[in-house]
Amino acid sequence: MALPATMKVLGLPLGLLAILFAAILSENSIQALLRYSRPCKARSYGALMADAFGEAGRIAVQLCIIINNVGILIVYIVIIGDVMSGTTGAGPHHTGVLEEWAGGRTWWNERVFVLFTTTVVILLPLSSFKHIDSLKWSSALSVALALVFVVITVAVALWKLVAGEIEWPRLTPDVHDTTSFWHLFTVVPVMVTAYICHHNVHPIANELEVSTEPSDLKMQKVVRDSLVLCTGIYLCTAMFAYLLFGEATSDDVLANFDTDLGIPFAHTIALIVRASYAVHIMLVFPLLHFSLRLNVDGLLFPKAHPLVHDNLRFVLLTGVLVGLIFIGSTLVPSIWVAFQFTGATASVCLAFIFPALILLKDKPKLATLKDKWEACVMVILAVLSSVTAIASNILSS
């Protein structure tokens, strides 16, 4: 939902290339994790880091997963709030679905009430499953709903393009001074966050029982297929949503669908787009929460019995984490704010820095000289872009 706004920063060609570049880097880093998990038979990201760097490595990756997942889950609830109750914070106000139905703001479409109700009635129950494979049907439905959003967005943009109602998009970044140049790097956290799935690779491989070796060829194919699917969705969303809304594109593009799209049945179509994606996010929420809960438990209770066998610990962790995420969502005004924090810190470490360091450590002696050079470049690029993005946000705030 934030990718179209990155096109507004970079310009369309460079923005699309940045998405592809992030996909290639992510594929390489994930394959590195799978490759190095095989010799040490690591069944989690933390175990792999522990094998390479000891207990400090395990704790570092667990902390980053916790920070990353909390940030993204907060983003999910913020998006749900934007869709159902309207946007908050700086900039123009975009109305939510419930606000439109009521003809204005009332107590039952007030943002905090809607988010609280959604969290308690939908997100908490979905997050209470002990096994990730219990979410396979909701996961399939979430992918289908994401595709509904993409198809409708592409169709509406093409309709308006043929009708000559779309302005020519900006093709180059708007760089006119030093500040605007450094602002370009603020898209890095969004791009990184879009592909952050590294902490879920091992749990999914274990649940699928592909093998005791996560680097199995079947799991590698799963990773590649997933990245291809996501990249296709990202490219279509970024390009056609930016074409549709141009320089008015919001940080959360769903908020833009409160406007008149200028096509037949515009109101109904806009409602379907927003509602389908809100449901999509509700169904994706428990997948990320599963990983968050697992890592918080591993950090706080490293020597305890498995979480699935301790009902009290499971219920308390689930409830506390969902509650804290809800509170965080009421304090964050925009998804761009959350992305800038998590994407430039924990997400960069999980996606690029840690996999590259594992490769450079090369404990099982698998890396070639070319692999090590690529890992060095990945670390340097990740650190420089992350520091620049953080500095740019601090200076512009």
Coordinates of C-alpha atoms in Angstrom, one line a residue:
M1 CA 0.0 0.0 0.0
A2 CA 3.0 2.3 0.4
L3 CA 4.7 1.3 -2.8
P4 CA 2.7 3.7 -5.1
A5 CA 4.0 6.5 -2.9
T6 CA 7.6 5.4 -3.6
M7 CA 6.9 6.0 -7.3
K8 CA 6.0 9.6 -6.4
V9 CA 9.4 9.9 -4.8
L10 CA 11.6 8.1 -7.4
G11 CA 9.6 8.6 -10.6
L12 CA 8.0 5.6 -12.4
P13 CA 10.9 3.9 -14.2
L14 CA 13.4 4.1 -11.3
G15 CA 10.7 3.1 -8.8
L16 CA 9.9 -0.1 -10.8
L17 CA 13.5 -0.9 -11.2
A18 CA 14.0 -0.5 -7.4
I19 CA 11.2 -3.0 -6.8
L20 CA 12.9 -5.5 -9.1
F21 CA 16.3 -4.9 -7.5
A22 CA 14.9 -5.5 -4.0
A23 CA 13.4 -8.7 -5.2
I24 CA 16.7 -10.0 -6.6
L25 CA 18.6 -9.1 -3.5
S26 CA 15.9 -10.8 -1.3
E27 CA 16.0 -13.9 -3.4
N28 CA 19.8 -14.1 -3.0
S29 CA 19.7 -13.6 0.7
I30 CA 16.9 -16.1 1.3
Q31 CA 18.7 -18.7 -0.7
A32 CA 21.8 -18.0 1.4
L33 CA 19.8 -18.8 4.5
L34 CA 18.6 -22.1 3.0
R35 CA 22.0 -23.0 1.8
Y36 CA 23.7 -22.5 5.2
S37 CA 20.9 -24.1 7.2
R38 CA 21.6 -27.5 5.6
P39 CA 25.1 -28.3 7.1
C40 CA 24.1 -27.3 10.7
K41 CA 20.5 -28.6 10.3
A42 CA 19.2 -25.3 11.6
R43 CA 15.4 -25.3 11.9
S44 CA 15.0 -21.6 12.6
Y45 CA 16.7 -18.3 11.7
G46 CA 17.8 -17.9 15.3
A47 CA 19.4 -21.4 15.3
L48 CA 21.3 -20.5 12.1
M49 CA 22.6 -17.3 13.6
A50 CA 23.5 -19.1 16.8
D51 CA 25.5 -21.6 14.8
A52 CA 27.5 -18.8 13.1
F53 CA 27.8 -16.3 15.9
G54 CA 26.8 -18.0 19.1
E55 CA 24.1 -17.0 21.6
A56 CA 24.6 -13.3 20.7
G57 CA 23.6 -14.1 17.1
R58 CA 20.4 -15.8 18.2
I59 CA 19.4 -12.9 20.5
A60 CA 20.2 -10.3 17.8
V61 CA 18.0 -12.0 15.2
Q62 CA 15.2 -12.6 17.7
L63 CA 15.2 -8.9 18.7
C64 CA 15.1 -7.8 15.1
I65 CA 12.3 -10.2 14.3
I66 CA 10.3 -8.8 17.2
I67 CA 10.9 -5.2 16.2
N68 CA 10.1 -5.9 12.6
N69 CA 7.0 -7.9 13.2
V70 CA 5.6 -5.5 15.8
G71 CA 6.1 -2.6 13.3
I72 CA 4.5 -4.4 10.4
L73 CA 1.5 -5.6 12.5
I74 CA 1.0 -2.0 13.7
V75 CA 1.0 -1.0 10.0
Y76 CA -1.6 -3.6 9.3
I77 CA -4.0 -2.3 11.9
V78 CA -3.3 1.3 10.8
I79 CA -4.4 0.4 7.3
I80 CA -7.5 -1.3 8.6
G81 CA -8.2 2.0 10.5
D82 CA -7.6 4.1 7.4
V83 CA -10.0 1.9 5.4
M84 CA -12.8 1.6 7.9
S85 CA -12.6 5.0 9.8
G86 CA -10.6 7.3 7.6
T87 CA -7.1 8.7 7.8
T88 CA -5.5 10.6 10.6
G89 CA -2.4 12.8 11.0
A90 CA -1.1 15.4 8.6
G91 CA -2.4 15.9 5.0
P92 CA -5.9 15.8 3.6
H93 CA -8.5 13.6 5.4
H94 CA -9.7 10.6 3.5
T95 CA -13.0 9.2 4.6
G96 CA -13.4 5.5 5.7
V97 CA -16.1 3.0 4.6
L98 CA -18.0 3.2 7.9
E99 CA -17.7 7.0 8.0
E100 CA -19.3 7.2 4.5
W101 CA -22.1 4.8 5.5
A102 CA -23.0 6.9 8.5
G103 CA -22.7 10.2 6.6
G104 CA -20.1 11.5 9.0
R105 CA -18.4 10.6 12.2
T106 CA -20.3 8.8 15.0
W107 CA -19.3 6.8 18.1
W108 CA -19.4 3.5 16.3
N109 CA -17.2 4.5 13.4
E110 CA -14.7 6.3 15.6
R111 CA -11.2 5.0 14.8
V112 CA -10.2 3.6 18.2
F113 CA -13.5 1.9 18.7
V114 CA -13.4 0.3 15.3
L115 CA -9.8 -0.9 15.8
F116 CA -10.5 -2.3 19.2
T117 CA -13.6 -4.2 18.0
T118 CA -11.7 -5.6 15.0
T119 CA -8.8 -6.6 17.2
V120 CA -10.9 -8.4 19.8
V121 CA -13.5 -10.0 17.4
I122 CA -11.3 -10.9 14.4
L123 CA -7.5 -10.5 14.9
L124 CA -7.3 -12.1 18.4
P125 CA -9.2 -15.3 17.5
L126 CA -7.2 -15.7 14.3
S127 CA -4.0 -15.3 16.2
S128 CA -4.9 -18.0 18.7
F129 CA -4.1 -21.0 16.5
K130 CA -1.1 -23.0 17.7
H131 CA 0.0 -24.3 14.3
I132 CA 0.7 -22.2 11.2
D133 CA -0.8 -24.8 8.9
S134 CA -4.2 -24.1 10.6
L135 CA -4.1 -20.8 8.6
K136 CA -3.7 -22.4 5.2
W137 CA -7.2 -21.6 3.9
S138 CA -7.3 -18.1 5.3
S139 CA -3.9 -17.6 3.7
A140 CA -5.2 -18.8 0.3
L141 CA -8.2 -16.4 0.7
S142 CA -5.9 -13.5 1.6
V143 CA -3.8 -14.0 -1.6
A144 CA -7.1 -14.1 -3.6
L145 CA -8.2 -10.9 -2.1
A146 CA -4.9 -9.2 -2.8
L147 CA -5.3 -10.2 -6.4
V148 CA -8.8 -8.8 -6.4
F149 CA -7.3 -5.4 -5.4
V150 CA -4.6 -5.6 -8.1
V151 CA -7.0 -6.6 -10.9
I152 CA -9.5 -3.9 -10.1
T153 CA -6.8 -1.2 -9.7
V154 CA -5.2 -2.2 -13.1
A155 CA -8.6 -2.3 -14.8
V156 CA -9.6 1.1 -13.5
A157 CA -6.3 2.6 -14.5
L158 CA -6.4 1.1 -18.0
W159 CA -10.0 2.4 -18.4
K160 CA -9.0 5.9 -17.5
L161 CA -5.9 5.6 -19.6
V162 CA -7.8 4.7 -22.7
A163 CA -10.3 7.5 -22.0
G164 CA -7.4 9.9 -21.9
E165 CA -8.2 10.9 -18.3
I166 CA -4.7 10.1 -16.8
E167 CA -2.0 12.7 -16.6
W168 CA 1.5 11.7 -17.8
P169 CA 3.4 10.4 -14.8
R170 CA 6.6 11.8 -13.6
L171 CA 9.5 9.7 -15.0
T172 CA 12.4 11.1 -13.0
P173 CA 12.9 11.9 -9.3
D174 CA 12.2 15.5 -8.3
V175 CA 15.7 16.4 -7.1
H176 CA 16.2 20.2 -6.9
D177 CA 18.3 20.6 -3.7
T178 CA 20.3 18.5 -1.2
T179 CA 17.2 17.8 1.0
S180 CA 15.2 16.4 -1.9
F181 CA 18.2 14.2 -2.9
W182 CA 18.5 12.6 0.5
H183 CA 14.7 12.2 0.6
L184 CA 15.1 9.6 -2.2
F185 CA 16.5 7.2 0.3
T186 CA 13.4 7.2 2.4
V187 CA 11.9 4.7 -0.1
V188 CA 14.5 2.1 1.0
P189 CA 12.7 1.0 4.2
V190 CA 9.5 0.5 2.2
M191 CA 11.2 -1.6 -0.4
V192 CA 12.9 -3.7 2.2
T193 CA 9.7 -4.3 4.2
A194 CA 7.9 -5.4 1.1
Y195 CA 10.2 -8.4 0.8
I196 CA 10.8 -9.2 4.4
C197 CA 9.9 -12.9 4.9
H198 CA 13.2 -14.4 5.9
H199 CA 12.1 -15.2 9.5
N200 CA 9.1 -17.2 8.1
V201 CA 11.2 -19.4 5.8
H202 CA 12.2 -22.0 8.4
P203 CA 8.9 -22.2 10.3
I204 CA 7.0 -22.8 7.0
A205 CA 9.6 -25.4 5.9
N206 CA 9.2 -27.1 9.2
E207 CA 5.4 -27.1 9.2
L208 CA 5.3 -28.3 5.6
E209 CA 7.7 -31.1 6.6
V210 CA 9.6 -30.6 3.4
S211 CA 12.6 -32.2 5.1
T212 CA 14.8 -31.7 8.1
E213 CA 17.0 -29.6 5.8
P214 CA 15.3 -26.3 4.9
S215 CA 17.5 -26.0 1.8
D216 CA 15.6 -28.8 0.1
L217 CA 15.0 -28.0 -3.6
K218 CA 11.2 -28.0 -3.0
M219 CA 11.5 -25.2 -0.4
Q220 CA 13.8 -23.3 -2.8
K221 CA 11.1 -23.5 -5.4
V222 CA 8.5 -22.3 -2.9
V223 CA 10.6 -19.3 -2.1
R224 CA 11.1 -18.4 -5.8
D225 CA 7.5 -18.8 -6.7
S226 CA 6.4 -16.6 -3.7
L227 CA 8.9 -13.9 -4.7
V228 CA 7.7 -14.0 -8.3
L229 CA 4.1 -13.7 -7.3
C230 CA 4.8 -10.9 -4.8
T231 CA 6.9 -9.0 -7.3
G232 CA 4.2 -9.2 -9.9
I233 CA 1.7 -7.8 -7.4
Y234 CA 4.0 -5.1 -6.3
L235 CA 4.9 -3.9 -9.8
C236 CA 1.2 -3.8 -10.9
T237 CA 0.1 -2.1 -7.7
A238 CA 2.9 0.5 -7.7
M239 CA 2.6 1.4 -11.4
F240 CA -1.2 1.4 -11.9
A241 CA -2.1 3.0 -8.6
Y242 CA 0.4 5.8 -9.2
L243 CA -1.0 6.3 -12.7
L244 CA -4.4 6.4 -11.2
F245 CA -3.8 9.0 -8.5
G246 CA -0.5 10.7 -9.7
E247 CA 1.0 13.3 -7.3
A248 CA -2.1 13.0 -5.1
T249 CA -1.1 9.4 -4.2
S250 CA -1.3 8.9 -0.4
D251 CA 1.2 7.1 1.8
D252 CA -1.5 4.5 2.1
V253 CA -3.0 4.3 -1.4
L254 CA -6.1 2.6 -0.1
A255 CA -7.1 6.0 1.4
N256 CA -7.2 7.5 -2.2
F257 CA -10.2 5.2 -3.0
D258 CA -12.5 7.5 -1.1
T259 CA -12.5 9.8 -4.2
D260 CA -14.7 9.7 -7.3
L261 CA -12.8 7.4 -9.7
G262 CA -14.7 8.8 -12.7
I263 CA -15.9 5.5 -14.0
P264 CA -19.3 3.7 -14.0
F265 CA -20.2 2.2 -10.6
A266 CA -17.2 4.0 -9.1
H267 CA -18.6 4.0 -5.5
T268 CA -19.2 0.3 -5.5
I269 CA -15.8 -0.5 -7.0
A270 CA -14.0 1.7 -4.5
L271 CA -15.9 -0.1 -1.7
I272 CA -15.0 -3.5 -3.0
V273 CA -11.3 -2.5 -3.3
R274 CA -11.1 -1.1 0.2
A275 CA -13.1 -3.8 1.9
S276 CA -11.4 -6.7 0.1
Y277 CA -7.9 -5.4 1.1
A278 CA -9.0 -4.8 4.7
V279 CA -10.1 -8.4 4.9
H280 CA -6.9 -9.5 3.2
I281 CA -4.8 -7.7 6.0
M282 CA -7.0 -9.3 8.7
L283 CA -6.2 -12.7 7.3
V284 CA -2.4 -12.0 6.9
F285 CA -2.1 -10.6 10.5
P286 CA -2.0 -14.0 12.3
L287 CA 0.8 -15.3 10.0
L288 CA 3.1 -12.6 11.1
H289 CA 1.9 -12.8 14.7
F290 CA 2.8 -16.5 14.7
S291 CA 6.4 -15.7 14.1
L292 CA 6.4 -12.8 16.5
R293 CA 5.0 -14.9 19.3
L294 CA 7.5 -17.7 18.6
N295 CA 10.4 -15.3 18.9
V296 CA 9.2 -13.5 22.0
D297 CA 8.7 -16.9 23.7
G298 CA 12.2 -18.0 22.6
L299 CA 13.7 -14.8 23.9
L300 CA 11.9 -14.7 27.3
F301 CA 11.7 -18.5 27.9
P302 CA 14.6 -20.1 26.1
K303 CA 14.7 -23.2 28.3
A304 CA 10.9 -23.7 28.7
H305 CA 8.8 -26.5 27.2
P306 CA 7.6 -25.8 23.6
L307 CA 4.9 -23.1 23.6
V308 CA 2.3 -25.3 22.0
H309 CA 2.4 -27.5 25.1
D310 CA 1.9 -24.7 27.6
N311 CA -1.7 -23.3 27.3
L312 CA -1.3 -20.6 29.9
R313 CA 1.9 -19.2 28.4
F314 CA 0.4 -19.4 25.0
V315 CA -2.7 -17.5 25.9
L316 CA -0.9 -14.8 27.9
L317 CA 1.7 -14.2 25.2
T318 CA -1.0 -14.0 22.5
G319 CA -3.2 -11.6 24.4
V320 CA -0.4 -9.3 25.6
L321 CA 1.2 -9.1 22.1
V322 CA -2.1 -8.4 20.4
G323 CA -2.9 -5.8 23.0
L324 CA 0.4 -4.0 22.7
I325 CA 0.1 -3.9 18.9
F326 CA -3.3 -2.4 19.2
I327 CA -2.1 0.3 21.5
G328 CA 0.8 1.0 19.1
S329 CA -1.6 1.4 16.2
T330 CA -3.5 4.1 18.0
L331 CA -0.3 6.1 18.4
V332 CA 1.1 5.9 14.8
P333 CA -0.4 8.4 12.5
S334 CA 0.8 7.0 9.1
I335 CA 2.1 3.7 7.8
W336 CA 5.0 5.7 6.3
V337 CA 6.2 6.6 9.8
A338 CA 6.2 2.9 10.9
F339 CA 8.0 1.8 7.8
Q340 CA 10.7 4.3 8.2
F341 CA 11.5 3.0 11.7
T342 CA 11.2 -0.8 11.2
G343 CA 12.3 -0.9 7.6
A344 CA 15.5 1.1 8.1
T345 CA 16.6 -0.9 11.2
A346 CA 15.3 -4.4 12.0
S347 CA 14.1 -5.2 8.4
V348 CA 17.4 -4.3 6.8
C349 CA 19.3 -6.5 9.3
L350 CA 17.0 -9.5 8.7
A351 CA 16.8 -9.2 5.0
F352 CA 20.4 -8.4 4.0
I353 CA 22.9 -7.8 6.8
F354 CA 22.5 -11.0 8.8
P355 CA 22.4 -13.3 5.7
A356 CA 25.5 -11.6 4.3
L357 CA 27.3 -11.9 7.6
I358 CA 26.5 -15.6 7.8
L359 CA 27.9 -16.0 4.3
L360 CA 31.0 -14.0 5.2
K361 CA 31.5 -16.1 8.3
D362 CA 31.2 -19.2 6.1
K363 CA 31.5 -21.7 8.9
P364 CA 30.9 -24.8 6.7
K365 CA 33.2 -23.4 4.0
L366 CA 30.6 -23.2 1.2
A367 CA 31.2 -19.7 -0.2
T368 CA 33.1 -18.9 -3.3
L369 CA 35.1 -15.7 -3.6
K370 CA 32.3 -14.3 -5.8
D371 CA 29.8 -15.0 -3.0
K372 CA 31.9 -13.2 -0.4
W373 CA 32.3 -10.1 -2.7
E374 CA 28.5 -10.1 -3.2
A375 CA 28.0 -10.4 0.5
C376 CA 30.3 -7.4 1.2
V377 CA 28.5 -5.3 -1.3
M378 CA 25.1 -6.3 0.2
V379 CA 26.3 -5.3 3.7
I380 CA 27.7 -1.9 2.5
L381 CA 24.6 -1.1 0.5
A382 CA 22.3 -2.0 3.3
V383 CA 24.2 -0.1 6.0
L384 CA 24.6 3.1 3.8
S385 CA 21.0 3.2 2.6
S386 CA 19.7 2.5 6.0
V387 CA 21.7 5.2 7.7
T388 CA 20.9 7.7 5.0
A389 CA 17.2 7.0 5.2
I390 CA 17.2 7.4 9.0
A391 CA 19.2 10.6 8.7
S392 CA 17.0 12.0 6.0
N393 CA 13.8 11.4 8.1
I394 CA 15.4 13.0 11.1
L395 CA 16.4 16.1 9.2
S396 CA 13.0 16.4 7.5
S397 CA 11.1 16.0 10.7

